[in-house]
Coordinates of C-alpha atoms and ligand atoms in Angstrom, one line a residue:
M1 CA -28.6 6.7 18.7
A2 CA -25.6 6.1 16.5
L3 CA -22.2 4.7 17.5
I4 CA -19.4 6.9 15.8
V5 CA -15.9 7.2 15.7
Q6 CA -13.9 10.2 15.2
K7 CA -10.4 11.1 15.0
F8 CA -8.6 13.4 15.5
G9 CA -4.8 13.7 13.8
G10 CA -2.6 16.4 14.7
T11 CA -2.8 19.1 13.4
S12 CA -6.9 19.4 13.9
V13 CA -5.0 19.6 17.7
A14 CA -2.3 21.2 17.6
N15 CA -3.7 23.9 20.3
T16 CA -5.7 23.7 22.9
E17 CA -7.7 26.0 21.2
K18 CA -7.6 23.2 18.4
I19 CA -8.2 20.8 20.8
L20 CA -11.5 23.1 21.9
G21 CA -12.9 22.5 18.7
A22 CA -12.5 19.6 18.4
A23 CA -14.5 19.0 21.4
R24 CA -17.0 20.5 20.0
K25 CA -17.6 18.7 17.1
A26 CA -18.1 15.2 19.5
I27 CA -20.5 17.2 21.7
R28 CA -22.5 18.3 18.7
E29 CA -22.9 14.5 17.6
V30 CA -23.6 13.5 21.4
K31 CA -26.8 16.8 20.9
A32 CA -27.5 14.9 17.6
G33 CA -28.0 11.8 19.8
N34 CA -25.0 9.7 19.2
Q35 CA -22.0 8.1 21.4
V36 CA -18.8 9.6 20.1
V37 CA -15.6 7.8 21.2
M38 CA -13.0 10.4 19.8
V39 CA -9.4 8.9 18.5
V40 CA -6.6 11.7 19.0
S41 CA -2.8 11.6 17.7
A42 CA 0.2 13.9 19.4
M43 CA -0.6 17.3 19.8
G44 CA 0.8 19.1 16.6
K45 CA 4.3 17.0 15.3
Q46 CA 5.2 16.0 18.9
T47 CA 6.2 12.7 17.5
D48 CA 9.0 14.4 15.0
A49 CA 10.1 16.4 18.2
L50 CA 10.4 12.7 20.3
I51 CA 11.5 10.8 17.7
S52 CA 15.0 13.9 17.9
L53 CA 15.3 14.0 21.1
A54 CA 16.0 10.8 21.5
N55 CA 18.4 10.7 18.3
E56 CA 20.1 13.9 19.6
I57 CA 21.3 10.9 22.0
T58 CA 21.9 8.0 19.7
D59 CA 20.8 7.7 15.7
R60 CA 20.2 3.8 17.2
P61 CA 17.4 3.8 19.9
N62 CA 16.3 1.0 21.0
T63 CA 12.8 0.4 19.7
R64 CA 11.3 -0.8 23.4
E65 CA 12.0 2.9 24.7
M66 CA 11.3 4.7 21.9
D67 CA 7.8 3.8 21.5
M68 CA 8.0 3.9 25.6
L69 CA 8.6 8.2 24.7
L70 CA 6.5 8.1 21.9
S71 CA 3.2 6.9 23.4
T72 CA 3.6 10.0 25.8
G73 CA 2.5 12.3 22.6
E74 CA -1.1 10.7 22.4
Q75 CA -1.1 10.8 26.1
V76 CA -1.0 14.6 26.4
T77 CA -3.8 14.9 24.3
I78 CA -6.7 12.2 25.1
A79 CA -6.0 14.0 28.6
L80 CA -6.2 17.6 27.5
M81 CA -10.1 16.9 25.5
A82 CA -11.0 15.3 28.3
I83 CA -10.3 18.8 30.0
A84 CA -11.6 20.3 27.4
L85 CA -15.0 18.4 27.2
E86 CA -15.2 18.4 30.8
S87 CA -14.8 22.1 31.2
L88 CA -17.5 22.6 28.5
G89 CA -20.4 20.5 31.1
H90 CA -19.4 17.1 29.1
K91 CA -18.6 13.5 31.0
A92 CA -15.9 12.7 29.5
V93 CA -13.1 9.8 30.1
S94 CA -9.5 9.7 28.3
F95 CA -7.4 6.0 27.4
T96 CA -4.6 4.8 26.8
G97 CA -4.0 2.0 24.1
A98 CA -3.7 -0.9 27.2
Q99 CA -6.2 0.4 29.3
I100 CA -8.5 0.4 26.2
G101 CA -6.9 -2.8 26.1
I102 CA -5.6 -3.0 23.3
H103 CA -3.3 -5.8 22.4
T104 CA -1.1 -6.1 20.3
D105 CA 2.3 -8.0 19.0
K106 CA 5.7 -7.3 19.2
T107 CA 6.9 -5.5 17.1
Y108 CA 8.4 -1.8 18.7
R109 CA 7.3 0.6 16.3
K110 CA 5.2 -1.4 13.2
A111 CA 3.0 -3.4 15.4
R112 CA 0.4 -5.3 14.3
I113 CA -3.1 -4.9 16.5
R114 CA -4.5 -8.2 17.9
S115 CA -7.7 -7.6 19.2
I116 CA -9.6 -5.3 21.3
S117 CA -11.8 -5.9 24.3
T118 CA -14.4 -3.4 23.9
D119 CA -15.9 -3.9 27.7
R120 CA -14.6 -1.3 29.4
M121 CA -14.9 1.1 26.2
E122 CA -18.7 0.3 26.3
N123 CA -19.1 1.1 29.4
A124 CA -18.0 4.6 29.2
L125 CA -20.4 5.0 27.2
K126 CA -23.8 3.6 28.5
E127 CA -22.6 6.4 31.3
G128 CA -23.0 8.8 29.4
R129 CA -19.3 9.6 28.9
I130 CA -17.2 10.4 25.5
V131 CA -14.5 8.2 25.1
I132 CA -11.5 9.8 23.9
A133 CA -8.7 6.5 23.4
A134 CA -5.2 7.7 22.4
G135 CA -4.3 6.3 18.3
F136 CA -1.7 4.6 17.7
Q137 CA -0.4 2.4 20.9
G138 CA -1.1 -0.5 22.0
V139 CA 0.1 -3.0 24.9
D140 CA 1.6 -6.5 24.1
D141 CA 1.7 -9.6 26.6
D142 CA 3.9 -8.6 28.6
L143 CA 2.6 -4.9 29.2
N144 CA 5.2 -3.3 27.0
I145 CA 4.1 -0.3 25.4
T146 CA 4.3 -0.6 21.6
T147 CA 2.8 1.7 18.7
L148 CA 1.6 0.6 15.3
G149 CA 3.9 3.0 13.1
R150 CA 3.8 6.3 11.8
G151 CA 0.4 7.6 10.8
G152 CA -0.6 4.3 12.7
S153 CA -3.9 7.0 15.0
D154 CA -6.4 5.9 11.9
T155 CA -5.4 2.8 12.1
T156 CA -6.3 2.6 15.9
A157 CA -9.6 4.8 14.9
V158 CA -10.4 2.8 12.1
A159 CA -10.1 -1.0 14.4
L160 CA -11.6 0.0 17.4
A161 CA -15.0 1.5 14.4
A162 CA -14.3 -2.2 13.9
A163 CA -14.7 -3.5 17.6
L164 CA -17.1 -1.2 18.5
K165 CA -19.0 -2.2 15.3
A166 CA -19.4 1.9 14.7
D167 CA -21.7 3.4 12.5
R168 CA -19.4 5.6 10.6
C169 CA -15.8 6.4 11.7
D170 CA -15.3 10.4 10.3
I171 CA -11.5 11.3 9.9
Y172 CA -10.7 14.7 10.6
T173 CA -7.9 15.9 9.1
D174 CA -6.3 18.9 7.6
V175 CA -7.2 18.5 4.6
D176 CA -11.1 17.9 3.4
G177 CA -11.2 15.0 1.7
V178 CA -8.8 12.8 -0.6
Y179 CA -7.9 14.1 -3.4
T180 CA -6.6 12.5 -7.1
T181 CA -3.3 13.7 -6.4
D182 CA -1.3 15.8 -3.3
P183 CA -2.9 19.0 -4.1
R184 CA -0.3 21.1 -3.4
I185 CA 2.9 19.1 -5.8
V186 CA -0.2 19.8 -8.2
P187 CA -2.3 22.3 -7.9
E188 CA -5.3 21.2 -10.4
A189 CA -6.0 17.9 -8.1
R190 CA -9.7 16.9 -6.8
R191 CA -10.7 16.1 -3.9
L192 CA -12.3 12.6 -4.7
E193 CA -16.2 12.1 -3.9
R194 CA -16.6 8.3 -3.4
I195 CA -13.1 6.0 -3.3
S196 CA -13.1 2.1 -3.3
Y197 CA -11.9 0.1 -0.5
D198 CA -8.8 -1.8 -2.7
E199 CA -8.4 1.9 -4.8
M200 CA -8.2 3.4 -0.9
L201 CA -5.0 0.6 -0.7
E202 CA -3.3 1.3 -3.2
L203 CA -2.8 4.7 -3.1
A204 CA -2.2 4.9 0.5
S205 CA 0.3 1.5 0.5
M206 CA 2.1 3.6 -2.4
G207 CA 2.5 7.2 -0.6
A208 CA -0.7 9.2 -0.8
G209 CA 0.2 11.2 2.9
V210 CA -4.2 11.5 3.8
M211 CA -4.7 7.9 5.5
H212 CA -2.2 4.9 7.0
S213 CA -2.9 2.4 4.3
R214 CA -3.5 0.0 7.3
S215 CA -6.7 1.0 8.8
I216 CA -7.9 0.4 4.9
E217 CA -7.1 -3.0 5.6
F218 CA -9.5 -2.8 8.5
A219 CA -12.0 -0.8 7.1
K220 CA -12.3 -3.1 4.2
K221 CA -11.9 -6.6 6.0
Y222 CA -14.6 -4.3 8.9
N223 CA -16.8 -3.3 5.7
V224 CA -15.9 0.1 8.4
L225 CA -17.8 3.1 6.3
V226 CA -14.9 6.4 6.7
H227 CA -15.3 9.1 5.7
V228 CA -12.5 11.8 5.7
R229 CA -13.2 15.4 6.4
S230 CA -11.3 18.3 6.7
S231 CA -11.4 19.3 11.0
F232 CA -11.8 23.1 9.5
S233 CA -14.6 23.0 7.6
D234 CA -18.1 21.6 7.5
G235 CA -17.4 20.3 3.3
V236 CA -18.1 16.9 2.2
G237 CA -15.5 15.3 2.7
T238 CA -14.2 12.5 0.3
L239 CA -16.6 8.2 1.9
I240 CA -14.3 5.7 1.1
G241 CA -16.4 2.1 1.1
P242 CA -17.1 -0.6 -1.4
Q243 CA -17.7 1.3 -4.5
P244 CA -15.3 3.6 -7.3
E245 CA -16.3 6.5 -8.3
R246 CA -17.0 6.2 -11.9
E247 CA -16.4 2.7 -13.0
S248 CA -16.0 4.1 -16.0
A249 CA -12.7 6.1 -15.3
P250 CA -9.4 3.8 -15.5
A251 CA -8.0 6.0 -13.2
C252 CA -9.4 7.4 -10.1
G253 CA -5.3 9.0 -8.8
L254 CA -1.8 9.0 -8.1
A255 CA 0.8 7.9 -5.6
L256 CA 4.3 9.7 -4.9
A257 CA 6.6 8.3 -3.0
K258 CA 9.4 10.8 -2.7
D259 CA 12.1 9.0 -0.3
E260 CA 12.7 5.9 -2.2
T261 CA 15.6 4.3 -2.9
R262 CA 16.6 1.4 -5.0
L263 CA 19.0 -1.5 -4.3
T264 CA 20.1 -4.2 -6.8
V265 CA 21.2 -7.5 -5.6
V266 CA 24.0 -8.3 -8.7
G267 CA 25.1 -11.4 -9.7
V268 CA 22.6 -14.0 -8.0
K269 CA 22.6 -17.4 -8.3
D270 CA 19.4 -18.3 -10.5
Q271 CA 18.3 -21.1 -8.8
P272 CA 15.3 -22.2 -6.8
G273 CA 15.7 -20.6 -3.7
V274 CA 18.1 -18.4 -3.5
A275 CA 15.9 -15.6 -4.4
M276 CA 13.6 -16.9 -1.8
R277 CA 16.2 -16.9 0.8
L278 CA 16.8 -12.6 -0.1
F279 CA 13.4 -12.0 0.4
S280 CA 12.9 -14.1 4.0
K281 CA 15.3 -11.8 5.8
I282 CA 14.0 -8.9 4.3
A283 CA 10.3 -10.2 5.2
D284 CA 11.3 -11.0 9.1
A285 CA 13.3 -7.9 9.0
K286 CA 9.5 -6.6 8.4
I287 CA 10.7 -3.7 5.7
A288 CA 8.2 -3.7 3.1
I289 CA 9.2 -4.2 -0.2
D290 CA 7.9 -2.9 -3.9
M291 CA 8.5 -3.1 -7.4
I292 CA 10.4 -5.9 -7.7
A293 CA 12.2 -6.8 -11.3
Q294 CA 14.9 -9.4 -12.1
S295 CA 16.9 -8.8 -15.2
S296 CA 18.6 -10.6 -17.6
S297 CA 20.3 -13.9 -16.6
A298 CA 22.6 -14.4 -18.1
E299 CA 26.2 -16.7 -16.9
G300 CA 23.2 -18.4 -14.5
R301 CA 22.7 -15.6 -12.1
T302 CA 20.5 -12.4 -12.6
D303 CA 20.7 -9.0 -10.9
V304 CA 17.5 -8.4 -8.2
S305 CA 16.2 -4.8 -7.8
F306 CA 13.9 -3.6 -5.4
T307 CA 12.5 -0.8 -4.1
L308 CA 11.5 0.5 -0.3
Q309 CA 11.1 3.9 1.4
S310 CA 14.7 5.4 2.6
E311 CA 13.7 5.5 5.4
D312 CA 14.1 0.9 5.5
A313 CA 17.1 1.7 4.0
V314 CA 19.9 1.4 6.5
K315 CA 18.0 -1.6 8.1
A316 CA 18.0 -3.9 4.6
R317 CA 21.0 -2.3 3.5
E318 CA 22.6 -4.5 6.8
V319 CA 19.9 -6.9 6.0
V320 CA 21.2 -7.6 1.9
D321 CA 25.1 -7.3 3.1
S322 CA 24.9 -10.7 5.4
F323 CA 22.7 -12.5 2.5
V324 CA 26.2 -11.8 0.5
K325 CA 27.7 -12.7 3.6
E326 CA 26.1 -15.8 4.9
E327 CA 25.9 -17.3 0.6
G328 CA 30.0 -16.9 0.3
D329 CA 29.5 -16.4 -3.3
G330 CA 32.4 -14.3 -4.2
A331 CA 30.0 -13.6 -7.4
L332 CA 27.8 -11.7 -5.4
G333 CA 26.8 -8.2 -4.9
Y334 CA 25.1 -5.1 -4.2
D335 CA 24.2 -1.5 -5.5
F336 CA 21.7 1.1 -4.4
D337 CA 20.3 3.9 -5.3
N338 CA 18.3 6.8 -2.9
N339 CA 17.8 9.5 -5.2
V340 CA 15.0 8.0 -7.2
A341 CA 11.5 8.4 -6.8
K342 CA 8.5 6.4 -7.3
I343 CA 5.0 7.5 -8.8
S344 CA 2.1 4.5 -8.9
L345 CA -1.3 5.1 -10.9
V346 CA -4.4 3.8 -9.9
G347 CA -7.6 2.7 -9.9
L348 CA -9.9 -0.3 -10.2
G349 CA -10.9 0.3 -14.3
M350 CA -7.7 -0.3 -15.7
T351 CA -8.3 -3.9 -15.6
K352 CA -10.4 -3.3 -18.2
Q353 CA -9.3 -0.6 -20.1
T354 CA -6.5 -0.8 -23.1
G355 CA -3.3 1.2 -23.3
V356 CA -3.4 3.3 -20.0
A357 CA 0.6 2.5 -19.6
Q358 CA 0.5 3.4 -22.9
K359 CA -0.3 6.5 -21.8
M360 CA 1.3 7.3 -18.5
F361 CA 4.9 5.9 -19.7
H362 CA 4.0 8.8 -22.3
A363 CA 3.1 11.6 -20.5
I364 CA 6.5 10.8 -18.2
S365 CA 8.6 10.9 -22.0
E366 CA 7.0 14.1 -22.8
A367 CA 7.7 15.7 -19.2
G368 CA 11.1 15.0 -21.0
V369 CA 11.5 12.0 -17.5
N370 CA 13.2 8.7 -18.0
I371 CA 12.2 6.0 -16.3
H372 CA 13.9 3.7 -14.5
M373 CA 11.9 0.3 -13.7
I374 CA 9.0 -0.5 -13.8
A375 CA 6.0 -2.8 -12.3
T376 CA 2.2 -2.9 -12.1
S377 CA 0.2 -4.4 -10.8
D378 CA -3.9 -4.9 -11.7
I379 CA -5.3 -2.3 -10.6
K380 CA -2.0 0.0 -10.8
I381 CA 1.5 1.2 -12.3
S382 CA 4.6 2.0 -10.4
A383 CA 7.3 4.1 -12.6
L384 CA 10.8 4.7 -11.0
V385 CA 11.9 8.0 -11.8
G386 CA 14.9 9.9 -10.3
R387 CA 13.9 12.5 -7.5
D388 CA 14.4 15.6 -9.0
D389 CA 12.0 14.9 -12.5
A390 CA 9.2 13.2 -10.4
V391 CA 6.6 16.6 -9.4
N392 CA 6.6 17.0 -13.2
A393 CA 5.9 13.6 -14.3
L394 CA 3.8 13.2 -11.7
R395 CA 2.2 16.8 -13.5
A396 CA 2.0 15.2 -16.8
V397 CA 0.1 12.1 -15.7
H398 CA -2.4 13.5 -13.9
E399 CA -2.5 15.9 -17.0
A400 CA -3.2 13.5 -19.5
F401 CA -5.4 11.0 -17.9
A402 CA -8.2 14.5 -16.7
L403 CA -8.0 13.2 -13.1
H404 CA -8.3 17.3 -12.6
C405 CA -12.6 16.3 -14.0
E406 CA -15.5 16.4 -11.8
P407 CA -17.8 12.9 -13.2
T408 CA -21.0 13.9 -14.6
P409 CA -23.7 13.3 -12.0
E410 CA -25.3 10.8 -13.9
E411 CA -22.2 8.6 -13.4
L412 CA -22.2 9.6 -9.6
E413 CA -25.6 9.2 -9.7
V414 CA -25.1 5.0 -11.0
E415 CA -22.8 4.2 -8.1
S416 CA -24.2 5.9 -5.2
A417 CA -27.0 3.8 -5.9
S418 CA -25.4 0.6 -5.7
A419 CA -22.8 2.1 -2.9
C420 CA -26.4 2.4 -0.9
E421 CA -27.0 -1.2 -1.0
T422 CA -24.3 -2.2 0.9
P423 CA -25.2 -3.3 4.6
E424 CA -25.5 -1.2 7.0
T425 CA -22.2 -1.5 8.4
A426 CA -22.6 -5.0 9.6
P427 CA -20.1 -5.7 10.5
F428 CA -17.8 -8.4 8.8
A429 CA -19.8 -8.5 6.4
S430 CA -17.2 -8.2 3.8
G431 CA -17.0 -11.9 3.4
V432 CA -14.7 -12.4 6.4
S433 CA -16.9 -15.2 8.5
P434 CA -16.7 -14.5 11.9
K435 CA -15.5 -18.4 12.6
L436 CA -12.0 -17.8 9.7
L437 CA -11.3 -14.5 11.7
N438 CA -11.6 -16.5 15.5
Q439 CA -9.0 -19.1 13.3
L440 CA -6.6 -16.0 12.8
A441 CA -4.2 -15.1 15.5
G442 CA -5.2 -11.5 15.4
M443 CA -7.5 -8.8 13.9
E444 CA -4.8 -7.6 11.6
D445 CA -4.5 -11.1 10.2
V446 CA -4.0 -10.7 5.9
V447 CA -7.2 -12.7 4.4
V448 CA -6.2 -14.7 1.7
E449 CA -9.8 -14.1 -0.6
G450 CA -8.9 -16.5 -3.2
I451 CA -6.2 -18.3 -5.2
D452 CA -6.1 -18.0 -9.3
L453 CA -4.3 -19.7 -11.9
D454 CA -4.4 -18.2 -15.1
S455 CA -3.1 -20.4 -18.4
D456 CA -3.8 -18.1 -21.0
Q457 CA -0.7 -16.1 -20.6
A458 CA 1.8 -15.7 -23.3
R459 CA 5.4 -13.9 -21.8
V460 CA 7.4 -11.1 -24.3
T461 CA 11.2 -10.2 -23.1
L462 CA 13.2 -7.9 -24.8
Y463 CA 16.4 -7.0 -23.6
S464 CA 19.3 -4.7 -24.0
L465 CA 17.1 -2.9 -24.9
P466 CA 18.7 1.4 -24.2
D467 CA 17.3 2.6 -21.2
R468 CA 16.9 6.2 -22.7
R469 CA 13.4 8.1 -22.4
G470 CA 10.5 8.2 -24.5
L471 CA 11.6 3.2 -24.7
A472 CA 9.2 2.3 -22.7
A473 CA 6.1 4.7 -24.0
E474 CA 7.7 3.1 -27.6
V475 CA 6.9 -0.1 -26.9
F476 CA 3.9 -0.3 -25.2
D477 CA 2.8 3.2 -27.8
R478 CA 2.4 0.2 -30.6
V479 CA 1.1 -2.8 -28.6
A480 CA -1.9 0.5 -27.6
D481 CA -2.1 0.5 -31.1
G482 CA -3.3 -3.6 -31.5
R483 CA -5.8 -2.9 -28.4
V484 CA -3.9 -5.4 -26.5
I485 CA -4.9 -5.7 -22.3
V486 CA -0.7 -6.0 -21.4
D487 CA -1.0 -7.5 -17.9
M488 CA 2.2 -8.0 -16.2
I489 CA 5.0 -4.8 -17.3
V490 CA 8.5 -5.0 -16.0
Q491 CA 10.5 -2.8 -16.9
S492 CA 14.3 -3.9 -14.8
V493 CA 17.6 -1.7 -14.2
G494 CA 19.9 -3.5 -16.4
R495 CA 23.7 -2.4 -16.5
D496 CA 25.5 0.1 -19.4
N497 CA 22.4 1.9 -19.5
Q498 CA 20.4 -1.2 -21.2
A499 CA 16.9 -1.9 -19.8
N500 CA 15.0 -4.9 -20.5
I501 CA 11.0 -4.6 -20.6
T502 CA 9.2 -7.8 -19.8
F503 CA 5.4 -8.3 -19.9
T504 CA 2.3 -10.8 -20.9
I505 CA -0.1 -11.1 -23.1
P506 CA -3.1 -12.6 -23.4
R507 CA -2.3 -16.2 -25.5
N508 CA -4.6 -15.4 -28.2
E509 CA -2.9 -11.7 -29.3
L510 CA 0.7 -13.3 -29.1
E511 CA 0.9 -13.6 -32.8
A512 CA 0.9 -9.8 -33.8
V513 CA 2.5 -9.2 -30.3
S514 CA 5.5 -10.8 -31.2
A515 CA 5.3 -9.0 -35.1
I516 CA 5.5 -5.8 -32.5
A517 CA 7.8 -6.8 -30.6
N518 CA 10.6 -7.5 -34.3
E519 CA 10.4 -4.9 -34.9
V520 CA 11.0 -2.5 -32.1
C521 CA 14.1 -5.6 -32.1
E522 CA 15.4 -4.7 -35.8
K523 CA 15.3 -0.9 -34.7
Y524 CA 17.5 -1.5 -32.2
K525 CA 19.7 -4.2 -33.2
S526 CA 22.7 -2.2 -32.7
E527 CA 22.6 -2.2 -29.5
G528 CA 22.3 -5.2 -29.1
C529 CA 18.1 -5.8 -28.4
R530 CA 17.1 -8.9 -28.6
A531 CA 13.3 -10.3 -28.4
E532 CA 12.1 -13.7 -26.4
I533 CA 8.8 -14.9 -26.2
D534 CA 7.5 -17.3 -24.2
A535 CA 3.9 -18.7 -25.2
K536 CA 3.5 -21.5 -22.5
V537 CA 3.6 -19.0 -19.6
S538 CA 0.7 -19.3 -16.4
K539 CA 0.3 -16.8 -13.8
L540 CA -0.3 -17.9 -10.2
S541 CA -2.6 -14.6 -8.8
L542 CA -3.3 -14.9 -4.9
R543 CA -6.1 -12.3 -4.0
G544 CA -7.0 -10.3 -0.4
S545 CA -5.9 -7.0 1.2
G546 CA -2.5 -6.0 2.5
L547 CA -0.7 -8.4 0.6
R548 CA 1.9 -5.7 0.1
S549 CA 3.0 -4.3 3.8
H550 CA 2.0 -8.4 5.0
T551 CA 5.6 -9.4 4.5
G552 CA 6.0 -12.3 4.7
L553 CA 3.4 -13.1 3.2
A554 CA 4.9 -12.7 -0.5
Y555 CA 7.7 -14.9 1.0
R556 CA 5.5 -17.5 2.8
M557 CA 4.5 -18.0 -1.6
F558 CA 7.7 -17.7 -2.6
R559 CA 9.0 -20.7 0.1
S560 CA 5.7 -23.0 -1.3
L561 CA 6.1 -22.7 -4.7
S562 CA 10.4 -23.3 -4.5
A563 CA 9.9 -26.2 -2.3
S564 CA 7.1 -27.5 -4.9
N565 CA 10.0 -26.5 -7.6
V566 CA 7.8 -24.3 -9.9
N567 CA 10.1 -21.1 -10.9
V568 CA 9.0 -18.0 -10.9
S569 CA 10.2 -15.1 -13.4
V570 CA 7.9 -11.7 -13.0
I571 CA 6.9 -11.1 -9.4
S572 CA 3.3 -8.2 -9.5
L573 CA 2.5 -6.8 -5.9
S574 CA 0.3 -4.5 -5.1
E575 CA -2.0 -4.8 -1.3
R576 CA -4.7 -6.4 -3.1
S577 CA -2.4 -9.4 -5.1
V578 CA -0.2 -11.3 -5.4
G579 CA 1.0 -12.3 -8.9
V580 CA 3.7 -14.3 -10.6
L581 CA 4.6 -15.9 -13.5
V582 CA 5.6 -20.0 -13.9
D583 CA 6.0 -22.3 -16.9
E584 CA 2.4 -23.2 -17.8
A585 CA 3.6 -26.6 -17.3
H586 CA 3.6 -26.2 -13.8
G587 CA 1.1 -24.3 -12.8
Q588 CA -1.4 -26.9 -11.0
A589 CA 1.3 -28.1 -9.3
G590 CA 1.9 -24.6 -8.4
L591 CA -1.7 -24.0 -7.5
N592 CA -1.9 -26.8 -5.4
S593 CA 0.9 -25.9 -3.5
L594 CA -0.2 -22.5 -2.7
K595 CA -3.8 -24.5 -2.1
A596 CA -2.5 -26.1 1.4
E597 CA 0.2 -22.7 2.2
F598 CA -2.9 -20.8 2.0
S599 CA -5.5 -24.0 3.1
E600 CA -5.6 -21.8 6.4
E601 CA -6.8 -18.0 6.4
S602 CA -8.2 -18.3 2.9
L603 CA -11.9 -18.6 2.8
Ligands
LIG701 N1 1.2 11.0 15.9 C1 1.5 9.6 15.4 C2 2.6 10.1 14.3 O1 2.6 11.1 14.0 C3 0.7 8.7 15.2 C4 -0.7 9.9 14.0 O2 -0.1 10.7 14.2 O3 -0.9 8.8 14.0 O4 2.7 9.5 13.1
MG702 MG1 -1.7 11.5 10.7

C-alpha cells in the first residue's frame, strides 16, 4: 500500500463541482489500494479577495490579523472537501494547519515550517480515512495562526510528503506540467518530461509561477518525487526529481519575473562592512534580493544596485531610507526603477558549455531590447530589461535556445535509466543525515552542502561602456569566439548612460581575454572605456539549496568575510550557490572563516 499526497490548487477547487472532481481523484487512489492525504488551497481567487477586503480598510493591515484572515480561505475548502468525500461514501477528516501540528516560526505572512507532528494524520489514515489538510497555514509556539507566503500550499504538500515519508507527491494544477516557459506568453513553450530539483528551484525562485520555490527545497532535501499534473485531464505531467531531462542541453527553461524593482544605493563608502550593514537590514526584513551589482569605485565610493520583487519594494525602500539616515553620511542616497522585469535562463547544462551567455544576450539585442543589468550564477543567467520589452526578449531567448524542441527518445532513455536508480523516496536520501536534521532548529532550515575555494580565476572589468542595446552581446561574442568558459558575469547600472561589465575566466585564458578586452576598450575609448584586469582573484562559494531565499544566509557570509577583513568584489547568488570574488591573498582566510561560520549547518 502506497501513501500518496495530492495537492489541489485554487483553480482545481474553485467551485463545488471541481471539489467533487478532486474528491473523485482521491477516491480513485484509495480504490487502487493506496492511502491518501489531500492538501487544498483556498477556492479560486479567495485569498486575493480576502486581501482586497483588508485593503479596503488600510494598506498596512496588521500581519498577525492578515494570517488569521487568510487562513480562513483554506479552512472553507477542507470542510467542503470532507463533505464531498463523505457524500461519495468515503470516510474523511479535515484538519487545519494547527490541528495537524504544522509548527512554524513567528514570521507572519512568510512563516517557515519548523516541524510537523504526524500522529494525528497517521491515526486517521489507520482508521481508513482520507485526510484533508489545509495548505499554506501553520501555528507558532504561542498558537498564533501563521501563513507560509503566497502559493504556500505546495510547500505544505511537499513538507507533509516528507514528514509522512510518502511514496509520491502529486501536485494537481490548471496546467498539465512544468513548461519551458509560460505558454500563455510564448505559445511554443513545451511541457518538460522531467526536470531536476536544482533547475526547478531556480526557475520557481526566478518567477516561474508553477510551483512555490520553497516546496522544491523540501523536495530536494528529503528526496520527495513530485509529479506536477493537470486536474482536468489525464496527461503524464512533469516529474521533478534528481535528474535533468537531458544533460546535453545548455538550458531547460526560462522564467520571467514581470514585476521587479531595482534599487540603487548611491555613494556607498567602499570599505568592508558598509554594504554588509545594508544587506543585514534587508535580510532582517526578510526581503529576498537578487542581481546584486556594484559599479566602479570612484573617490572611494560605489553604487550598489540590487533587484527585488515589486511587492517588497515599499518595505525595501523604508529599510534603505533608514539605512541612509542611520549611516549619517551626507553623500549617501538612493534611487529606484519600478518599471523593470527580469528574464532568467536556467539549466544544469550551462556549467559545461561555452557561449551560453553570449547567445542569450545576442537574442535579446536582436529583439531590439537593451539590458539594464546582468547577473549570473552557475546554472542561471538573469538579465534585467524594461517591463514593456520583457515579452519580446523572452520570446527571442526561447527561440534562440530552441527550447520548444522535444528531446529525442534516446536522450530521455539514457537519463531515465539513472533516474530509476534513485532510492524509492527514502527519507533523507538526498544526503542530509538525520543527525544533522536534528541539530537544526527546523525542517526548513538551510543546509550547506559544501564550501569551496577556487583559486584559478581572473577578473576582467570593462568600465564606462555605453549603455546601449547589443553591448553585452558584442563583448561576449568576442569572448565566446575564443571558446572561453566565462563564470560570473555582472553588468551594473552606471550613471550617465554608461555601464560596467565584470566577468571571471579561468586564469590560463587571461592572455587571450586581455587582448579582447583591450580591443573593446579601443573601440569605445572616446566614451571613456577602460579595462581592468586582475589575475589574482579567488572565488569562494557555498553550495546547498534555498541559499538565496533564506535571506539571512548571504548576509552571514558577508559578515563573516568582513570580520576577517576579506573584501568582496563580485557576488553571484542562486538558490544552490552563493559565490563571491575576493583577493587571492585572502582566499584561504576567507575559506577558514566561512567554514567556522557554517560549521553548524554543514554536512
Ligand atoms: N491560497 C494561498 C494563495 O493563494 C495559498 C496557495 O494557494 O497555495 O496564495
Ligand atoms: Mg498555487
